[in-house]
Short mmCIF file of C-alpha atoms and ligand atoms in Angstrom, two decimals:
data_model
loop_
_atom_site.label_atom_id
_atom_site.label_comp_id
_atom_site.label_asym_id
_atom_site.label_seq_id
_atom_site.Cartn_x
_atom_site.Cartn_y
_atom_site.Cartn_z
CA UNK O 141 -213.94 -156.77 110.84
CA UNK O 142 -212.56 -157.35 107.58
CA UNK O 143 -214.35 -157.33 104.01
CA UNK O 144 -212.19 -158.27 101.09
CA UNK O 145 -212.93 -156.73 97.39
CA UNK O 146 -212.03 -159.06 94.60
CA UNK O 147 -212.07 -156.89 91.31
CA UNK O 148 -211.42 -153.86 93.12
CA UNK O 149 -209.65 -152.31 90.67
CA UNK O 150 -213.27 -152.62 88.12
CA UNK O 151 -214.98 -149.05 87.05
CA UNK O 152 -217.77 -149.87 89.56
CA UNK O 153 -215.58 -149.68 92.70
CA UNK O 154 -216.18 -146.02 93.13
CA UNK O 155 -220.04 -146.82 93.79
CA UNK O 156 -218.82 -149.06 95.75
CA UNK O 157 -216.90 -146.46 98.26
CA UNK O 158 -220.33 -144.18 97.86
CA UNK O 159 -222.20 -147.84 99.08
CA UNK O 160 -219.53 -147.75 102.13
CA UNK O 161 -219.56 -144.09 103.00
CA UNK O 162 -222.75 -144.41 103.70
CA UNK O 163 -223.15 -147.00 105.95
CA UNK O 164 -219.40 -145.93 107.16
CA UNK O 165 -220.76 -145.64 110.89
CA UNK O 166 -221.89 -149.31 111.40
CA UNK O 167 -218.63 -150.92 109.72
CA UNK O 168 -216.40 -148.57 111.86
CA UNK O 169 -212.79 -150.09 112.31
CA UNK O 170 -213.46 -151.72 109.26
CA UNK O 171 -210.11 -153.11 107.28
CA UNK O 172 -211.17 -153.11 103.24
CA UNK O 173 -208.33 -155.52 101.45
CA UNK O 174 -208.80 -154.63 97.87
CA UNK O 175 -207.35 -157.06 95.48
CA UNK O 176 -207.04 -157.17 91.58
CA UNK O 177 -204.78 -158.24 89.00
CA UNK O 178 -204.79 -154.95 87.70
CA UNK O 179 -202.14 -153.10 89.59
CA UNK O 180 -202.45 -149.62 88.26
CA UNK O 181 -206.07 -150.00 88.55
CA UNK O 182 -206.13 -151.22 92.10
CA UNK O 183 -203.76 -148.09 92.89
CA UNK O 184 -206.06 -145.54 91.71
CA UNK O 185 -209.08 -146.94 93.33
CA UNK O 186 -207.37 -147.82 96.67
CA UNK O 187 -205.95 -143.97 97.02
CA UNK O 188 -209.53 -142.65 95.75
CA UNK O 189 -210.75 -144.82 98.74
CA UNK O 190 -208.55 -143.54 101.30
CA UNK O 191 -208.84 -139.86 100.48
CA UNK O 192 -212.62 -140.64 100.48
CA UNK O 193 -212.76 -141.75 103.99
CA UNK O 194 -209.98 -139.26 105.72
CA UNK O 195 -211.71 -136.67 104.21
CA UNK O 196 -215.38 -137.90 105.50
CA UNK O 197 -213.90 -138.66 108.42
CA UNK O 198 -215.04 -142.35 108.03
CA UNK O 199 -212.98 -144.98 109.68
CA UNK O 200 -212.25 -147.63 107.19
CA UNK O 201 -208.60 -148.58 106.40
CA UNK O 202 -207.53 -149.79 102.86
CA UNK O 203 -204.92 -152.51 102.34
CA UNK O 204 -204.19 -153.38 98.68
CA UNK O 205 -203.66 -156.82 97.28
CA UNK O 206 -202.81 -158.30 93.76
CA UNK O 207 -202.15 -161.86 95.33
CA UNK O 208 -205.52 -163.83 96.75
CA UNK O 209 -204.56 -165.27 100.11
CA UNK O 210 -203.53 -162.19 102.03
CA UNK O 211 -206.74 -160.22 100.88
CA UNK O 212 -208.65 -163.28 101.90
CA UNK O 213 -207.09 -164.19 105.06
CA UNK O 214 -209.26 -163.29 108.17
CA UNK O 215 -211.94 -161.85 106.20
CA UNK O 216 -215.78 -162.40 107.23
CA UNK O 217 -217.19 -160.85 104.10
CA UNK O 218 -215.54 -161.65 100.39
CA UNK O 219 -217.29 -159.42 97.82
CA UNK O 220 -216.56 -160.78 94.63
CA UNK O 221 -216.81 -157.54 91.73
CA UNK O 222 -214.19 -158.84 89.03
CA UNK O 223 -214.62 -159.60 85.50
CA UNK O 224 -212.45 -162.59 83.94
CA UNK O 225 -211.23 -161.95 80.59
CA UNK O 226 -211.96 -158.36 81.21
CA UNK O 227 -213.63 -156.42 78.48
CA UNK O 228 -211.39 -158.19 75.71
CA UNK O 229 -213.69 -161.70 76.87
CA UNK O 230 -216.75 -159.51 77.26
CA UNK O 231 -216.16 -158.62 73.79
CA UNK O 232 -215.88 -162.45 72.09
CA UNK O 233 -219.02 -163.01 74.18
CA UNK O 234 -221.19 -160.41 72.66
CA UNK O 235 -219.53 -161.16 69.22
CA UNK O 236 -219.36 -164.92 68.46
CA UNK O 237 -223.12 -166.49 69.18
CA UNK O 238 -224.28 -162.74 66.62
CA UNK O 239 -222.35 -164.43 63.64
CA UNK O 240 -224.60 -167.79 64.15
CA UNK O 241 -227.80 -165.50 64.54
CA UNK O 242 -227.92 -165.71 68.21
CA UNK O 243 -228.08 -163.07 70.30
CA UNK O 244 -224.70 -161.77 71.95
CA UNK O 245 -224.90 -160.96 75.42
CA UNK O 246 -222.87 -160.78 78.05
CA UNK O 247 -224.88 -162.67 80.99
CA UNK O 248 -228.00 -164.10 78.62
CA UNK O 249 -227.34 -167.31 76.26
CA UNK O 250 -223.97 -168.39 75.14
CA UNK O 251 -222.28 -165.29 75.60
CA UNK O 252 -223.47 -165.62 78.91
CA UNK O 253 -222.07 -169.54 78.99
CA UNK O 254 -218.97 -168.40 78.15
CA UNK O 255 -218.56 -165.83 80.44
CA UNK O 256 -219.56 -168.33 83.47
CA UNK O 257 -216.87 -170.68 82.13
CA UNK O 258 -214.43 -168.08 82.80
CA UNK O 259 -215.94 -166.79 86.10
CA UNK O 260 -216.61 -170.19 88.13
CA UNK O 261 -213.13 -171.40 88.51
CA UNK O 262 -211.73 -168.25 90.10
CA UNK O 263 -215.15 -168.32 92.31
CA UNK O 264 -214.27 -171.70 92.83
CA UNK O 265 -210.47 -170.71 94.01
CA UNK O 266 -211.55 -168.25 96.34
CA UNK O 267 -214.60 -170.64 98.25
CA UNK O 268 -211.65 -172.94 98.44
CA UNK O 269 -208.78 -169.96 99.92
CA UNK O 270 -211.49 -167.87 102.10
CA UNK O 271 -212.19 -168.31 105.96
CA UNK O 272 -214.15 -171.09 106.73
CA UNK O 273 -217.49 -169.27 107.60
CA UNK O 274 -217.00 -166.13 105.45
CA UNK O 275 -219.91 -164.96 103.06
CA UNK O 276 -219.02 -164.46 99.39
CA UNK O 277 -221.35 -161.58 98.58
CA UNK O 278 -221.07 -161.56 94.27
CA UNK O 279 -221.66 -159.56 91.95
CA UNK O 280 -219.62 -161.55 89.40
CA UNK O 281 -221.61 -162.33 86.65
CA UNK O 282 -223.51 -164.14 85.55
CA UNK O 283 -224.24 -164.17 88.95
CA UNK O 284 -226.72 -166.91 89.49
CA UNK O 285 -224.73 -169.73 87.59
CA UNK O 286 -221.86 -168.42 89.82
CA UNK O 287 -224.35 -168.83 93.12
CA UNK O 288 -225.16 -172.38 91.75
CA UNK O 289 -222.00 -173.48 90.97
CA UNK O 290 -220.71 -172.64 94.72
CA UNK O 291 -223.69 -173.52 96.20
CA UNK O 292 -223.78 -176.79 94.94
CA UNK O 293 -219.65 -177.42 94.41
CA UNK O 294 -218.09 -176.41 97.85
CA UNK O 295 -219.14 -175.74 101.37
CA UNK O 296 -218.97 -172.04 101.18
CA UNK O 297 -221.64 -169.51 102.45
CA UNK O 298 -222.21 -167.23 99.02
CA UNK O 299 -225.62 -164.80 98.13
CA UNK O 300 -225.67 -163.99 94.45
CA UNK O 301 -226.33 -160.35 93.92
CA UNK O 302 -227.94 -158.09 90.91
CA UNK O 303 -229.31 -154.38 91.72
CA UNK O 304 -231.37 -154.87 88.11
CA UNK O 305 -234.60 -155.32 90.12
CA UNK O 306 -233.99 -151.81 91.34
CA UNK O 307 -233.31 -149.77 87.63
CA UNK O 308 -236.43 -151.86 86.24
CA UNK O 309 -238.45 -150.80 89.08
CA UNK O 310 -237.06 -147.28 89.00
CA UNK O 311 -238.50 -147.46 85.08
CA UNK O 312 -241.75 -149.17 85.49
CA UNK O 313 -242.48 -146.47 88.15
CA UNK O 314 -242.04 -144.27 85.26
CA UNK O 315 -243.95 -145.81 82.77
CA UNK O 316 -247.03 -146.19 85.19
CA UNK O 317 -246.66 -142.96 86.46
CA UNK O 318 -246.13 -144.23 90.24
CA UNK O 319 -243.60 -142.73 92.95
CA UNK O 320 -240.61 -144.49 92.67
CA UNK O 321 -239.32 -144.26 96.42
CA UNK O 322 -242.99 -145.22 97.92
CA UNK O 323 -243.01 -148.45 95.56
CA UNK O 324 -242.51 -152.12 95.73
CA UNK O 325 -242.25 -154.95 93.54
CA UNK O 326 -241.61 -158.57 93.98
CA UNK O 327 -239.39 -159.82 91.09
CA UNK O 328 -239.42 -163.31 91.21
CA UNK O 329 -237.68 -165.98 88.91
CA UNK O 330 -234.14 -166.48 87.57
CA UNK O 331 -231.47 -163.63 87.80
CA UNK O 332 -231.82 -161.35 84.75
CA UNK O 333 -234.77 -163.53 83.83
CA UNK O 334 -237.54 -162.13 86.76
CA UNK O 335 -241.72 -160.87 86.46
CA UNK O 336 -243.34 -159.00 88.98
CA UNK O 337 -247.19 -159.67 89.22
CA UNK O 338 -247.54 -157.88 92.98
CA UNK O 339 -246.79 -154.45 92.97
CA UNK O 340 -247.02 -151.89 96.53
CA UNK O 341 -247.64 -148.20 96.61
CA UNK O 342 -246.84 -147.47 100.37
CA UNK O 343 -247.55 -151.44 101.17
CA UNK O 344 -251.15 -151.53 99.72
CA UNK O 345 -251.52 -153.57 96.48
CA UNK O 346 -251.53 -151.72 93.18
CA UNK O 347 -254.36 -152.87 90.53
CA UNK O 348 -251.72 -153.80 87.95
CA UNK O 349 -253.88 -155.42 85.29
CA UNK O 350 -255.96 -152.29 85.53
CA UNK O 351 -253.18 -149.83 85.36
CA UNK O 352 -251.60 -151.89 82.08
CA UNK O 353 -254.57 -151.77 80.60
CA UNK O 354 -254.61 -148.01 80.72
CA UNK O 355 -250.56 -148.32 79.25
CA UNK O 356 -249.70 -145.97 76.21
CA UNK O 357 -246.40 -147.65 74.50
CA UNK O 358 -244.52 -145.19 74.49
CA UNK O 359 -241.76 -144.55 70.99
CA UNK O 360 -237.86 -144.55 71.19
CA UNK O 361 -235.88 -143.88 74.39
CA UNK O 362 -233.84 -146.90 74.22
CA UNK O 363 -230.69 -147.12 75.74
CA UNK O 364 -228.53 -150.24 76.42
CA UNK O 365 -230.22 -150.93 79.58
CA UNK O 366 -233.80 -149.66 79.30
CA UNK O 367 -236.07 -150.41 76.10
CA UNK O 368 -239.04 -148.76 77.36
CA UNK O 369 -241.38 -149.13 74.33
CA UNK O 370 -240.52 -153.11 74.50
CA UNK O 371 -241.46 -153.41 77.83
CA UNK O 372 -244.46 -151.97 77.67
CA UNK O 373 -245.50 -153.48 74.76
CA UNK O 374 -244.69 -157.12 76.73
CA UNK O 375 -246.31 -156.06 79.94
CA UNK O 376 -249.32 -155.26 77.91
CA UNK O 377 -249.74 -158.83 76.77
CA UNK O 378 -248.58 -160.62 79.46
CA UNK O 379 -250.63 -158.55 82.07
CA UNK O 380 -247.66 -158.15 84.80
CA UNK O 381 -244.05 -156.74 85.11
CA UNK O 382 -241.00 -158.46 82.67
CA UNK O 383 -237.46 -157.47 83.51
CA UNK O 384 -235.51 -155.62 81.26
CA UNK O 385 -233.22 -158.87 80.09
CA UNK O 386 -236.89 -160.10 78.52
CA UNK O 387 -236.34 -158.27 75.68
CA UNK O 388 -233.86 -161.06 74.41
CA UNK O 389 -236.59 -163.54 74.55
CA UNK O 390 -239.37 -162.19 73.40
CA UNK O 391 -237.88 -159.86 70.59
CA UNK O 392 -235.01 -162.32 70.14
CA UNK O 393 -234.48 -162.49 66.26
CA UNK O 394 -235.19 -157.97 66.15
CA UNK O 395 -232.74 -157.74 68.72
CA UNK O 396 -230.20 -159.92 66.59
CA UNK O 397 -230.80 -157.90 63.37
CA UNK O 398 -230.25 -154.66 65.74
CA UNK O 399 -226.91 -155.68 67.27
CA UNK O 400 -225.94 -156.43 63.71
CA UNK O 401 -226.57 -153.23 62.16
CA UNK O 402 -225.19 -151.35 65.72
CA UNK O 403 -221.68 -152.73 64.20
CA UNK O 404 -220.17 -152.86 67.69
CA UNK O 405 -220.44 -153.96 70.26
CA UNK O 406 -221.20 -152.94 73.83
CA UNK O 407 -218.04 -154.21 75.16
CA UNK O 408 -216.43 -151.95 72.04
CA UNK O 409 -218.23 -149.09 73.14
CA UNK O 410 -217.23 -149.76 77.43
CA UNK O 411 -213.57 -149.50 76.15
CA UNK O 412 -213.56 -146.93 73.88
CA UNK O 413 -214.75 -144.64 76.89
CA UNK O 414 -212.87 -146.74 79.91
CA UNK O 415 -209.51 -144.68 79.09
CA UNK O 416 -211.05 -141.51 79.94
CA UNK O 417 -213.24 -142.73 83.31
CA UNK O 418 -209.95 -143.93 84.95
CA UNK O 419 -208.05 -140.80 83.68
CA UNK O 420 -210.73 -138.93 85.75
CA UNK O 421 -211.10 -140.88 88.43
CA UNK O 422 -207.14 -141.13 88.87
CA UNK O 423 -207.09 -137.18 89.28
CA UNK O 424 -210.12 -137.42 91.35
CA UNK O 425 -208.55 -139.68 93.63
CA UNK O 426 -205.69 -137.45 94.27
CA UNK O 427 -207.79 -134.42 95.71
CA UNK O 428 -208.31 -134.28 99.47
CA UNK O 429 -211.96 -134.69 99.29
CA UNK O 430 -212.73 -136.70 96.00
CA UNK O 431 -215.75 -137.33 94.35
CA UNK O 432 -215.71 -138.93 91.28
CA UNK O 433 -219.05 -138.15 89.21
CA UNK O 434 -219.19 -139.94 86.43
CA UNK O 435 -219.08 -143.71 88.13
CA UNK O 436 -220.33 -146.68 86.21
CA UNK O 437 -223.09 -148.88 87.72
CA UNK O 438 -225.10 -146.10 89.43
CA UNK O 439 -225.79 -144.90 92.60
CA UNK O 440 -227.96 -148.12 93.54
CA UNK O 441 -225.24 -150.57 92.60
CA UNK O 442 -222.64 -149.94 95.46
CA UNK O 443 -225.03 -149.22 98.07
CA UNK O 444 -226.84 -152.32 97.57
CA UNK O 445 -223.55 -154.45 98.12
CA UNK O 446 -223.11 -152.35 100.78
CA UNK O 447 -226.31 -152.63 102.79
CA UNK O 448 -226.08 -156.60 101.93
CA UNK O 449 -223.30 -157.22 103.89
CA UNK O 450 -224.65 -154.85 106.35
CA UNK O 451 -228.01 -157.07 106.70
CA UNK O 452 -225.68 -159.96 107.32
CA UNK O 453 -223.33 -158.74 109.78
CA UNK O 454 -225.74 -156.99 111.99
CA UNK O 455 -228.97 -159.48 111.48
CA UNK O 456 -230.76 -156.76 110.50
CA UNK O 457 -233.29 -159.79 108.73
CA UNK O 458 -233.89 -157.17 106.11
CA UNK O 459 -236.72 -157.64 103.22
CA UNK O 460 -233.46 -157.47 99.77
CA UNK O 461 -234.08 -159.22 96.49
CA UNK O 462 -231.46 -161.98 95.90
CA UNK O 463 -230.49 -165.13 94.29
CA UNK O 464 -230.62 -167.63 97.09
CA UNK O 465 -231.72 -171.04 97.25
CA UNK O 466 -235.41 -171.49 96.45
CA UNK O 467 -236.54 -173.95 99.20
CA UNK O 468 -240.13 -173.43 97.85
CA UNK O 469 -240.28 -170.36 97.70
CA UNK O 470 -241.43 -170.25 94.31
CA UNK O 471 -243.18 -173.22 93.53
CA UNK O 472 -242.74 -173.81 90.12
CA UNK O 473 -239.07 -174.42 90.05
CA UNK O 474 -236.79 -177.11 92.18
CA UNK O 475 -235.91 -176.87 96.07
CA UNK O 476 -232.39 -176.43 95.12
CA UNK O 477 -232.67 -173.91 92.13
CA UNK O 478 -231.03 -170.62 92.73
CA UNK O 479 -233.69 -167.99 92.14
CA UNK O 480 -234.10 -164.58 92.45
CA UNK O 481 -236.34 -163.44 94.94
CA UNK O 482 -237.28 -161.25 97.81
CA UNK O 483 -235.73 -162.71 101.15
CA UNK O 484 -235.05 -161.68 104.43
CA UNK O 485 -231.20 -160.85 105.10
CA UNK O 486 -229.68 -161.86 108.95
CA UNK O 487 -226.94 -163.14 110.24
CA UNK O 488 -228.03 -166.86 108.82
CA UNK O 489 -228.49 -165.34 105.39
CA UNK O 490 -230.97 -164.98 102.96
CA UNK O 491 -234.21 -166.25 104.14
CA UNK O 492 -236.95 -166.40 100.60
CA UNK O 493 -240.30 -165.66 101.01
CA UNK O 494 -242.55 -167.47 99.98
CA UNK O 495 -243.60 -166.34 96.67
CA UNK O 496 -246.36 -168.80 94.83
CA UNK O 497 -246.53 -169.83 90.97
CA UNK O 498 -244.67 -168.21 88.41
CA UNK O 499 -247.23 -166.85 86.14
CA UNK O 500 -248.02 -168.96 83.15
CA UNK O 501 -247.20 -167.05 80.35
CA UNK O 502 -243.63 -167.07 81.35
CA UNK O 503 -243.37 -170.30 83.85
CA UNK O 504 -242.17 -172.92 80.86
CA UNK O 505 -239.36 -169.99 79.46
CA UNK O 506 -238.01 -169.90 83.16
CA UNK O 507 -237.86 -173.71 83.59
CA UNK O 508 -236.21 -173.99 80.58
CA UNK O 509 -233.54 -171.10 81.24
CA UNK O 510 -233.48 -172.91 84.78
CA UNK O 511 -232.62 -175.86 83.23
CA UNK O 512 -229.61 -174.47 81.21
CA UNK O 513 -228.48 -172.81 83.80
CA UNK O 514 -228.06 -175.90 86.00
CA UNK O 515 -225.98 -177.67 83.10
CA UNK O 516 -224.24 -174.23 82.58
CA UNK O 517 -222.75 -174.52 86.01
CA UNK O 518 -221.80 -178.17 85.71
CA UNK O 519 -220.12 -177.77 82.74
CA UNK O 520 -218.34 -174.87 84.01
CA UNK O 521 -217.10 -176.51 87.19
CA UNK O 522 -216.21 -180.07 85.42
CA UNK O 523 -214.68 -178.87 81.77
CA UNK O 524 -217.24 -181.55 80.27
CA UNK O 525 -217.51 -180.46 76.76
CA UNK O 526 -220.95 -182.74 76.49
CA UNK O 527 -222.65 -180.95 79.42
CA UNK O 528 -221.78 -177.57 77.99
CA UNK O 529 -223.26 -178.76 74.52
CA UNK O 530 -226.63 -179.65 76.35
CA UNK O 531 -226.12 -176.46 78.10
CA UNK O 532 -225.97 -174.61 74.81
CA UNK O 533 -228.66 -176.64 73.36
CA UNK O 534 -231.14 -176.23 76.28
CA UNK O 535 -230.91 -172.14 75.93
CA UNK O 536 -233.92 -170.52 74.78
CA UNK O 537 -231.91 -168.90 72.63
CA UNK O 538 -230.09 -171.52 70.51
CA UNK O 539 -232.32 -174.11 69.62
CA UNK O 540 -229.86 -176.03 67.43
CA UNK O 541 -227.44 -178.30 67.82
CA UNK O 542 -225.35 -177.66 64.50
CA UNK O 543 -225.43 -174.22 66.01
CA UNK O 544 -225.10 -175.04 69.56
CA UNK O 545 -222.35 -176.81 68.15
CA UNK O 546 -219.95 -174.12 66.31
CA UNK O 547 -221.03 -171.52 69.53
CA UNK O 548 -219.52 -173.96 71.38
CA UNK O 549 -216.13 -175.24 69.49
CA UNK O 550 -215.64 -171.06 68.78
CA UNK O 551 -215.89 -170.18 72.37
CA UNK O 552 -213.99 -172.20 74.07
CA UNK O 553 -210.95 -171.95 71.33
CA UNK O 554 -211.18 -168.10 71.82
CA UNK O 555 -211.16 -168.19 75.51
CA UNK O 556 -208.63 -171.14 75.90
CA UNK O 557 -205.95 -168.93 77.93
CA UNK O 558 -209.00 -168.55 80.82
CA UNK O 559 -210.77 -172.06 80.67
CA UNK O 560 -207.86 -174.62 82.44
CA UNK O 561 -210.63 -176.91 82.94
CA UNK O 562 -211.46 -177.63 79.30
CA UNK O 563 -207.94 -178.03 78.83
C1 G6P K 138 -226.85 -154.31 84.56
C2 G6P K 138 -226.87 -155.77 84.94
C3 G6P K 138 -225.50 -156.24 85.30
C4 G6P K 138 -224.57 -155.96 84.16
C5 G6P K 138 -224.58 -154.48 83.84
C6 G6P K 138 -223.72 -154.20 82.61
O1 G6P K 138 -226.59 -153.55 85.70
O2 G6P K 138 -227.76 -156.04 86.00
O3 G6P K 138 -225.54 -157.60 85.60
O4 G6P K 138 -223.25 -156.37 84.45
O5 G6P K 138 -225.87 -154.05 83.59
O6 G6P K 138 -223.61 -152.84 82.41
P1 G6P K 138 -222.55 -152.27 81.39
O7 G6P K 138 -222.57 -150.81 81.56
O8 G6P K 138 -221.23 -152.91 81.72
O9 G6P K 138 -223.02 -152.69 80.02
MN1 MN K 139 -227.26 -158.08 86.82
#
C-alpha cells in the first residue's frame, strides 16, 4: 500500500503522523511518499516521521518527494494537505475584499474565491498524474469547491474533507453542558456553511429547542475559531445548531469593522509564529522518540484523515461527515451539489444519508452560497473572468457588482504568478 502526502511539508503534518500512529497497525507495510515544494520543510517533517515510527515501533516507511509523479506513482490513496500561495496568498485573501467592506476570509467569500483559483489547477494536475482508481482524500481548501471542481472536471475518485464539524461539536457540547465523547450531531449543508437540527446523547435524541431555550449567552471567549457568545446568540433565534463559519453571515458588517480594527491579519499573525513551530519541531524531529507538542490543527485534524482513508481501504462503511455528492440526501439542494453531510465510508466511498430539508431559516443562504460555489469552481477550472464575476456577485457576501468588480480585477492581478488559467 502506498498513500501519497501532497503539502507534506505544511505545519499540520505532525497531526497528521499522530492520525497515522494510531491506526499504524492496520496500514502496516505502509510506504508514505511525502511531497512538497518546500524542501527544507519536507526534510524536517519526513525525519520527524521516521523517528516517530522506529521509535513506536510502527511499520510505515517514508520516501520524500518535491517532484509530483514519483510521489504519485502507484499510490491508492493521494491526500492532498498543501496550501497554494502559501501564507503570502492567504494573506492578499484576508486583506483585499476588507478594503471594499467585505469580509476577508480565507475559505468564505472572495478571499475564499481566490484561494480556490489557486488551489483547483494543482488539484486538477494531480487527478490528471494519479493512478487511475486512487482516492484523493483533501483537505485543500476550500475544500468543497475543490471536491466540485474534480468531481465534475475529471474522472477521479476524490472525498472533500473538513474536521470543523468536530471543534463545533466539541463547543456546542460545552455551551449546552452535554458530554462531548457520548454526543452526536448531524451537520448538514455546504462545507464551512453546515446546521445541525438532530442532536444524540448516547443515540437517543436530545430536546434541542428545549435545551436552547434554557441557553445563557455567554460574554467574551472569542478566539479565531470559536465565537461562543455569537453562536449562541444565533442558535437562540434560529432554534438549532449554526457552524462556527456562520458568524460571517449573520454578523457580517461587525465582523468587517472587527477585522479592521484587529489591524492584521490572521495570515500575519500564522507567520509571525510559523518561524518558531518549525524551529521546534525541527529539534523535535531529531530526538529518538519525538513528540512535537505544540502542532497546528489539533489532535482531531490528523486522525480524521487518517481514519478516512482507513474507512476506505478496509470498507469499514463507517458513519464520517464529508463533502460528497448529495444524491438526495438533502433535499433542498441539487443531485449533483457537493454537500457536507454524514455518510457511510467503504471501499465504494462515501455513501450520504439521507438527511431531509434544510431548515428554513437558513435553506435560501445555503442555496445561494451553493450557487456561488458552483460558478466558483467553473471559473476556477476555465479562467473565465465572466463566470468568476457572477461568482463574486452571487456571494452572500458581496452583493455588488461595482464591488464584485474591483474584488475581482485586485485579486487576480495580485495572484497572477499562481492563476495560469486567467492568463
Ligand atoms: C479550521 C477550518 C479549516 C481551516 C483552519 C484554519 O480548522 O475548518 O478549513 O483551514 O481552521 O486554521 P488556521 O489556524 O490556519 O487559521
Ligand atoms: Mn475546514
Amino acid at each position: 500500500m502506498k498513500i501519497a502526502i501532497i503539502g507534506a511539508g505544511s505545519g499540520y503534518l505532525p497531526g497528521v503522523l499522530r492520525g497515522l500512529l494510531h491506526r499504524a497497525g492496520d496500514l502496516a507495510g505502509t510506504e508514505l511518499a511525502f511531497h512538497d515544494v518546500d524542501e527544507p520543510h519536507l526534510a524536517v517533517m519526513a525525519r520527524l516521521g521516521r523517528n516517530m515510527f522506529a521509535a513506536r515501533g510502527a511499520a510505515l516507511t517514508v520516501t520524500a518527494h518535491t517532484s509530483l509523479k514519483p510521489a504519485l506513482d502507484g499510490a491508492a490513496y493521494v491526500f492532498t494537505t498543501f496550501r497554494p500561495g502559501g501564507m503570502a496568498g492567504r494573506h492578499l485573501d484576508e486583506s483585499i475584499p476588507l478594503k471594499h467592506g467585505v469580509v476577508g476570509q480565507e475559505t468564505a467569500g472572495p478571499g475564499g474565491f481566490l484561494m480556490a483559483c489557486r488551489s483547483v489547477p494543482v488539484l486538477l494536475e494531480i487527478a490528471a498524474a494519479a493512478d487511475p482508481g486512487a482516492w484523493i482524500v483533501n483537505y485543500t481548501n476550500p475544500t468543497n469547491v475543490v471536491t466540485d471542481a474534480v468531481l465534475r472536471h475529471t474522472d477521479a475518485k476524490i472525498i472533500g474533507l473538513c474536521d470543523q464539524h468536530v471543534g463545533d461539536t466539541e463547543m456546542w457540547a460545552e455551551l449546552l453542558g452535554l458530554p462531548f465523547d457520548r454526543l452526536e450531531a448531524d451537520w448538514i449543508g455546504l462545507n464551512h456553511a453546515t446546521w445541525a437540527t438532530r442532536l444524540r446523547l448516547d443515540g437517543a435524541e436530545v430536546d434541542l429547542p428545549a435545551l436552547l431555550e434554557g441557553l445563557d449567552v455567554p460574554g467574551g471567549g472569542a478566539t479565531p475559531w470559536r465565537d461562543p457568545s455569537r453562536m449562541a446568540e444565533l442558535a437562540r433565534a434560529l432554534g438549532f445548531l449554526p457552524n462556527s463559519y456562520s458568524k460571517y453571515y449573520f454578523f457580517h458588517d461587525e465582523v468587517v469593522r472587527e477585522l479592521r480594527e484587529k489591524g492584521t491579519t490572521r495570515a500575519e499573525d500564522i507567520q509571525a509564529m510559523l518561524p518558531a513551530y518549525y524551529a521546534q519541531v525541527a529539534a523535535e524531529s531529531g530526538r529518538s522518540d519525538p513528540d512535537p507538542s505544540r502542532e497546528r490543527g489539533g489532535g482531531e485534524h490528523g486522525e480524521f484523515a487518517v481514519d478516512t482513508i482507513c474507512a476506505l481501504h478496509r470498507d469499514e462503511n463507517r458513519r464520517m461527515i464529508v463533502n460528497t455528492r448529495n444524491n438526495g440526501a438533502i433535499a433542498s439542494l441539487e443531485a449533483d451539489a457537493v454537500v457536507e453531510v454524514p455518510a457511510l465510508v467503504g471501499r465504494a466511498g462515501p455513501v450520504p444519508l439521507t438527511m431531509g430539508a434544510l431548515p428554513r431559516p437558513v435553506r435560501g443562504l445555503t442555496q445561494a452560497i451553493h450557487e456561488y460555489e458552483r460558478l466558483a469552481a467553473d471559473a476556477a477550472v476555465t479562467g473565465d473572468r465572466r463566470t468568476a464575476l457572477q461568482a463574486l456577485m452571487a456571494h452572500p457576501f458581496v452583493r455588488s457588482k461595482h464591488t464584485a468588480e474591483k474584488i475581482l480585477d485586485e485579486g487576480l492581478a495580485a495572484h497572477r504568478a499562481h492563476l495560469p488559467q486567467f492568463a
